[in-house]
Amino acid sequence: RPRVLSGIQPTADSFTLGNYLGAVRNWVAMQDDYDAFYMVVDLHAITVEQDPATLRRRTRVAAAQLLAAGLDPQRCALFVQSHVPEHAQLGWVMSCLTGFGEASRMTQFKDKSAKQGSGAASVGLFTYPILQVADILLYQANYVPVGEDQRQHLELSRDLAQRFNGRYGKTFTVPEPYIVKDTAKIMDLQDPGAKMSKSAESPAGLIELLADPKVNAKKIRSAVTDTEREIRFDEVSKPGVSNLLRIYAALGERSIADLEQEYVGKGYGDLKKDLAELVTETFTPFKERTEQFLADEGKLDAILAEGGEKARAVAAKTLAEVYERIGFVPR
Ligand code: ATP
Ligand code: MG
């Protein structure tokens, strides 16, 4: 079976609908047809300042949400990145293979560092795409299911895999992004020009999966639209309405054309009300399941420990081969 690998950062108390539709839902769907490795990437989370107790809680909340979404530890390896030390080790090797200019071209760093003021961003935030390369290559992943925002980092993974293979002999599988077009970029409800991000400064435009359904319903009702009346999919001139249609279509498993038909002659208020109901229906049981997984912390930690063992077996093998090829004397 082809291998898949992906991760999510424990940078908030809840995943967003963007995380769910762009990534997590696809992870669940891929468990059986792929040899799947999924992780909570806590090493990546510390690229921006984290309070220790909060980070610990969010890591478990992230794992609980992944289980609630349908990841099954019998059918995939679910683990915490810091439990597998090979990530940091291969990360170093990869950073020595990356050009400074090459790393400087990563647009996500430019976006995220701009928010922190000049010079304030950490070196870790700068090199994080390289650690991500290590995450992927360690598992010899064929596919990486992610949202559109990760495409550039996936390109870097491919480049570095090929560079290493060229220099030291075929070692790594060259990974391919697995991006589902219709849900690859869910936009912020208040700023439909920007992607929805769980660690956004303002939560006003986020649908958070674990939020009180009433809060989400209110955010959907106040979503930014436009001054027309027509419910029509047009991402250029109607980005807000188009985003709502995308979300509706994805959650309701319907086509956008079908929705446009249904809402002929109806107003934005009708669309928002129905979407709010669909979101509530979908995520109320999700929230309950997440709380159940969190209630038994011992069991949750045991699941993660077991996933970490499975992951480590694969990661250690790759790292040993890499060290050998580079010319390190064996221990
Ligand atoms: P942060 O703000 O901390 O970076 P995030 O919401 O961007 O959080 P990540 O943990 O960085 O989430 O990414 C987890 C996965 O979710 C990645 O595969 C990413 O591509 C995907 N993803 C994030 N935001 C969206 C979005 N708005 N639409 C679709 N996919 C998304
Ligand atoms: Mg992100």
Short mmCIF file of N, CA and C in Angstrom, two decimals, residues 17-92:
data_model
loop_
_atom_site.label_atom_id
_atom_site.label_comp_id
_atom_site.label_asym_id
_atom_site.label_seq_id
_atom_site.Cartn_x
_atom_site.Cartn_y
_atom_site.Cartn_z
N LEU A 17 -12.92 24.59 10.72
CA LEU A 17 -13.54 23.91 9.58
C LEU A 17 -12.55 23.80 8.42
N GLY A 18 -11.63 24.73 8.31
CA GLY A 18 -10.59 24.65 7.26
C GLY A 18 -9.71 23.44 7.48
N ASN A 19 -9.28 23.22 8.72
CA ASN A 19 -8.46 22.05 9.03
C ASN A 19 -9.22 20.76 8.72
N TYR A 20 -10.49 20.77 9.09
CA TYR A 20 -11.29 19.57 8.92
C TYR A 20 -11.49 19.24 7.45
N LEU A 21 -11.97 20.23 6.68
CA LEU A 21 -12.28 19.96 5.27
C LEU A 21 -11.01 19.84 4.42
N GLY A 22 -10.01 20.65 4.74
CA GLY A 22 -8.80 20.65 3.92
C GLY A 22 -7.88 19.48 4.23
N ALA A 23 -7.93 18.98 5.46
CA ALA A 23 -6.96 17.95 5.84
C ALA A 23 -7.61 16.75 6.53
N VAL A 24 -8.11 16.96 7.73
CA VAL A 24 -8.47 15.83 8.60
C VAL A 24 -9.49 14.87 7.98
N ARG A 25 -10.48 15.44 7.32
CA ARG A 25 -11.49 14.56 6.72
C ARG A 25 -10.87 13.63 5.67
N ASN A 26 -9.89 14.15 4.96
CA ASN A 26 -9.23 13.30 3.96
C ASN A 26 -8.34 12.25 4.63
N TRP A 27 -7.74 12.63 5.76
CA TRP A 27 -6.91 11.64 6.47
C TRP A 27 -7.75 10.43 6.84
N VAL A 28 -8.95 10.71 7.34
CA VAL A 28 -9.84 9.62 7.77
C VAL A 28 -10.17 8.74 6.57
N ALA A 29 -10.49 9.38 5.45
CA ALA A 29 -10.88 8.63 4.25
C ALA A 29 -9.74 7.77 3.72
N MET A 30 -8.49 8.16 4.00
CA MET A 30 -7.34 7.47 3.42
C MET A 30 -6.78 6.33 4.27
N GLN A 31 -7.34 6.14 5.46
CA GLN A 31 -6.75 5.16 6.39
C GLN A 31 -6.64 3.75 5.84
N ASP A 32 -7.66 3.35 5.07
CA ASP A 32 -7.69 1.94 4.67
C ASP A 32 -6.92 1.64 3.39
N ASP A 33 -6.91 2.62 2.49
CA ASP A 33 -6.26 2.36 1.21
C ASP A 33 -4.77 2.69 1.24
N TYR A 34 -4.35 3.34 2.32
CA TYR A 34 -2.94 3.75 2.43
C TYR A 34 -2.39 3.29 3.77
N ASP A 35 -1.08 3.17 3.81
CA ASP A 35 -0.39 2.91 5.06
C ASP A 35 -0.18 4.30 5.69
N ALA A 36 -1.00 4.62 6.70
CA ALA A 36 -1.15 6.02 7.10
C ALA A 36 -0.46 6.37 8.41
N PHE A 37 0.26 7.50 8.39
CA PHE A 37 0.91 8.06 9.58
C PHE A 37 0.44 9.49 9.77
N TYR A 38 -0.18 9.75 10.93
CA TYR A 38 -0.70 11.08 11.21
C TYR A 38 -0.20 11.54 12.57
N MET A 39 0.20 12.80 12.64
CA MET A 39 0.78 13.25 13.91
C MET A 39 0.34 14.65 14.31
N VAL A 40 0.45 14.86 15.60
CA VAL A 40 0.25 16.21 16.15
C VAL A 40 1.65 16.81 16.23
N VAL A 41 1.88 17.89 15.48
CA VAL A 41 3.25 18.38 15.31
C VAL A 41 3.58 19.46 16.35
N ASP A 42 3.92 18.98 17.52
CA ASP A 42 4.24 19.91 18.61
C ASP A 42 5.57 20.63 18.40
N LEU A 43 6.51 19.98 17.69
CA LEU A 43 7.78 20.68 17.41
C LEU A 43 7.52 21.91 16.55
N HIS A 44 6.57 21.79 15.65
CA HIS A 44 6.23 22.94 14.80
C HIS A 44 5.52 24.04 15.60
N ALA A 45 4.72 23.61 16.59
CA ALA A 45 3.95 24.59 17.35
C ALA A 45 4.85 25.57 18.10
N ILE A 46 6.03 25.10 18.54
CA ILE A 46 6.89 26.00 19.32
C ILE A 46 7.69 26.98 18.46
N THR A 47 7.43 26.99 17.17
CA THR A 47 8.06 28.03 16.33
C THR A 47 7.50 29.41 16.68
N VAL A 48 6.34 29.42 17.31
CA VAL A 48 5.84 30.66 17.93
C VAL A 48 5.69 30.37 19.42
N GLU A 49 5.75 31.42 20.24
CA GLU A 49 5.79 31.19 21.68
C GLU A 49 4.55 30.44 22.19
N GLN A 50 4.77 29.43 23.03
CA GLN A 50 3.66 28.65 23.59
C GLN A 50 3.81 28.57 25.10
N ASP A 51 2.71 28.70 25.78
CA ASP A 51 2.69 28.46 27.21
C ASP A 51 2.71 26.94 27.43
N PRO A 52 3.61 26.43 28.31
CA PRO A 52 3.78 24.97 28.45
C PRO A 52 2.49 24.21 28.78
N ALA A 53 1.73 24.68 29.76
CA ALA A 53 0.51 23.96 30.13
C ALA A 53 -0.50 23.97 28.99
N THR A 54 -0.56 25.09 28.30
CA THR A 54 -1.49 25.21 27.17
C THR A 54 -1.08 24.28 26.03
N LEU A 55 0.21 24.23 25.77
CA LEU A 55 0.68 23.36 24.69
C LEU A 55 0.35 21.89 25.00
N ARG A 56 0.58 21.50 26.25
CA ARG A 56 0.30 20.12 26.65
C ARG A 56 -1.18 19.80 26.48
N ARG A 57 -2.02 20.73 26.94
CA ARG A 57 -3.47 20.52 26.80
C ARG A 57 -3.88 20.46 25.32
N ARG A 58 -3.38 21.38 24.54
CA ARG A 58 -3.79 21.43 23.13
C ARG A 58 -3.30 20.22 22.34
N THR A 59 -2.17 19.67 22.74
CA THR A 59 -1.68 18.47 22.05
C THR A 59 -2.66 17.32 22.27
N ARG A 60 -3.13 17.18 23.51
CA ARG A 60 -4.11 16.12 23.77
C ARG A 60 -5.45 16.43 23.11
N VAL A 61 -5.85 17.69 23.13
CA VAL A 61 -7.12 18.07 22.48
C VAL A 61 -7.05 17.79 20.97
N ALA A 62 -5.89 18.05 20.40
CA ALA A 62 -5.73 17.78 18.96
C ALA A 62 -5.86 16.28 18.70
N ALA A 63 -5.19 15.47 19.51
CA ALA A 63 -5.27 14.01 19.32
C ALA A 63 -6.71 13.53 19.50
N ALA A 64 -7.39 14.07 20.52
CA ALA A 64 -8.78 13.66 20.77
C ALA A 64 -9.67 14.04 19.59
N GLN A 65 -9.42 15.20 18.99
CA GLN A 65 -10.23 15.61 17.83
C GLN A 65 -9.96 14.69 16.64
N LEU A 66 -8.72 14.27 16.48
CA LEU A 66 -8.41 13.38 15.36
C LEU A 66 -9.13 12.04 15.54
N LEU A 67 -9.16 11.55 16.78
CA LEU A 67 -9.89 10.31 17.05
C LEU A 67 -11.39 10.51 16.83
N ALA A 68 -11.90 11.65 17.31
CA ALA A 68 -13.33 11.94 17.17
C ALA A 68 -13.72 12.06 15.69
N ALA A 69 -12.79 12.55 14.88
CA ALA A 69 -13.07 12.70 13.45
C ALA A 69 -13.11 11.34 12.75
N GLY A 70 -12.55 10.32 13.41
CA GLY A 70 -12.62 8.98 12.83
C GLY A 70 -11.29 8.30 12.57
N LEU A 71 -10.19 8.89 13.00
CA LEU A 71 -8.94 8.16 12.88
C LEU A 71 -9.00 6.99 13.85
N ASP A 72 -8.55 5.83 13.37
CA ASP A 72 -8.63 4.62 14.17
C ASP A 72 -7.21 4.10 14.39
N PRO A 73 -6.75 4.09 15.63
CA PRO A 73 -5.36 3.69 15.90
C PRO A 73 -5.03 2.26 15.45
N GLN A 74 -6.07 1.47 15.16
CA GLN A 74 -5.82 0.13 14.61
C GLN A 74 -5.49 0.23 13.11
N ARG A 75 -5.95 1.30 12.47
CA ARG A 75 -5.82 1.39 11.02
C ARG A 75 -4.81 2.43 10.58
N CYS A 76 -4.27 3.20 11.53
CA CYS A 76 -3.23 4.18 11.17
C CYS A 76 -2.32 4.34 12.38
N ALA A 77 -1.18 5.00 12.19
CA ALA A 77 -0.33 5.35 13.32
C ALA A 77 -0.66 6.79 13.68
N LEU A 78 -1.16 7.00 14.90
CA LEU A 78 -1.47 8.35 15.38
C LEU A 78 -0.50 8.66 16.51
N PHE A 79 0.29 9.72 16.34
CA PHE A 79 1.35 9.96 17.32
C PHE A 79 1.67 11.44 17.47
N VAL A 80 2.55 11.72 18.41
CA VAL A 80 3.00 13.08 18.69
C VAL A 80 4.43 13.20 18.14
N GLN A 81 4.66 14.25 17.38
CA GLN A 81 5.94 14.43 16.70
C GLN A 81 7.14 14.34 17.64
N SER A 82 7.05 14.98 18.81
CA SER A 82 8.22 15.01 19.71
C SER A 82 8.52 13.63 20.31
N HIS A 83 7.61 12.67 20.16
CA HIS A 83 7.88 11.32 20.65
C HIS A 83 8.83 10.55 19.74
N VAL A 84 9.06 11.11 18.58
CA VAL A 84 9.93 10.45 17.60
C VAL A 84 11.13 11.37 17.34
N PRO A 85 12.23 11.16 18.06
CA PRO A 85 13.35 12.11 17.99
C PRO A 85 13.98 12.21 16.59
N GLU A 86 13.72 11.22 15.75
CA GLU A 86 14.30 11.23 14.41
C GLU A 86 13.85 12.44 13.58
N HIS A 87 12.70 13.02 13.93
CA HIS A 87 12.25 14.21 13.17
C HIS A 87 13.28 15.33 13.28
N ALA A 88 13.68 15.62 14.52
CA ALA A 88 14.65 16.70 14.72
C ALA A 88 16.01 16.31 14.11
N GLN A 89 16.35 15.04 14.21
CA GLN A 89 17.65 14.60 13.69
C GLN A 89 17.72 14.72 12.17
N LEU A 90 16.69 14.24 11.49
CA LEU A 90 16.71 14.36 10.03
C LEU A 90 16.52 15.83 9.63
N GLY A 91 15.82 16.58 10.46
CA GLY A 91 15.63 18.01 10.20
C GLY A 91 16.98 18.72 10.06
N TRP A 92 17.90 18.35 10.92
CA TRP A 92 19.24 18.97 10.84
C TRP A 92 19.92 18.65 9.51
#
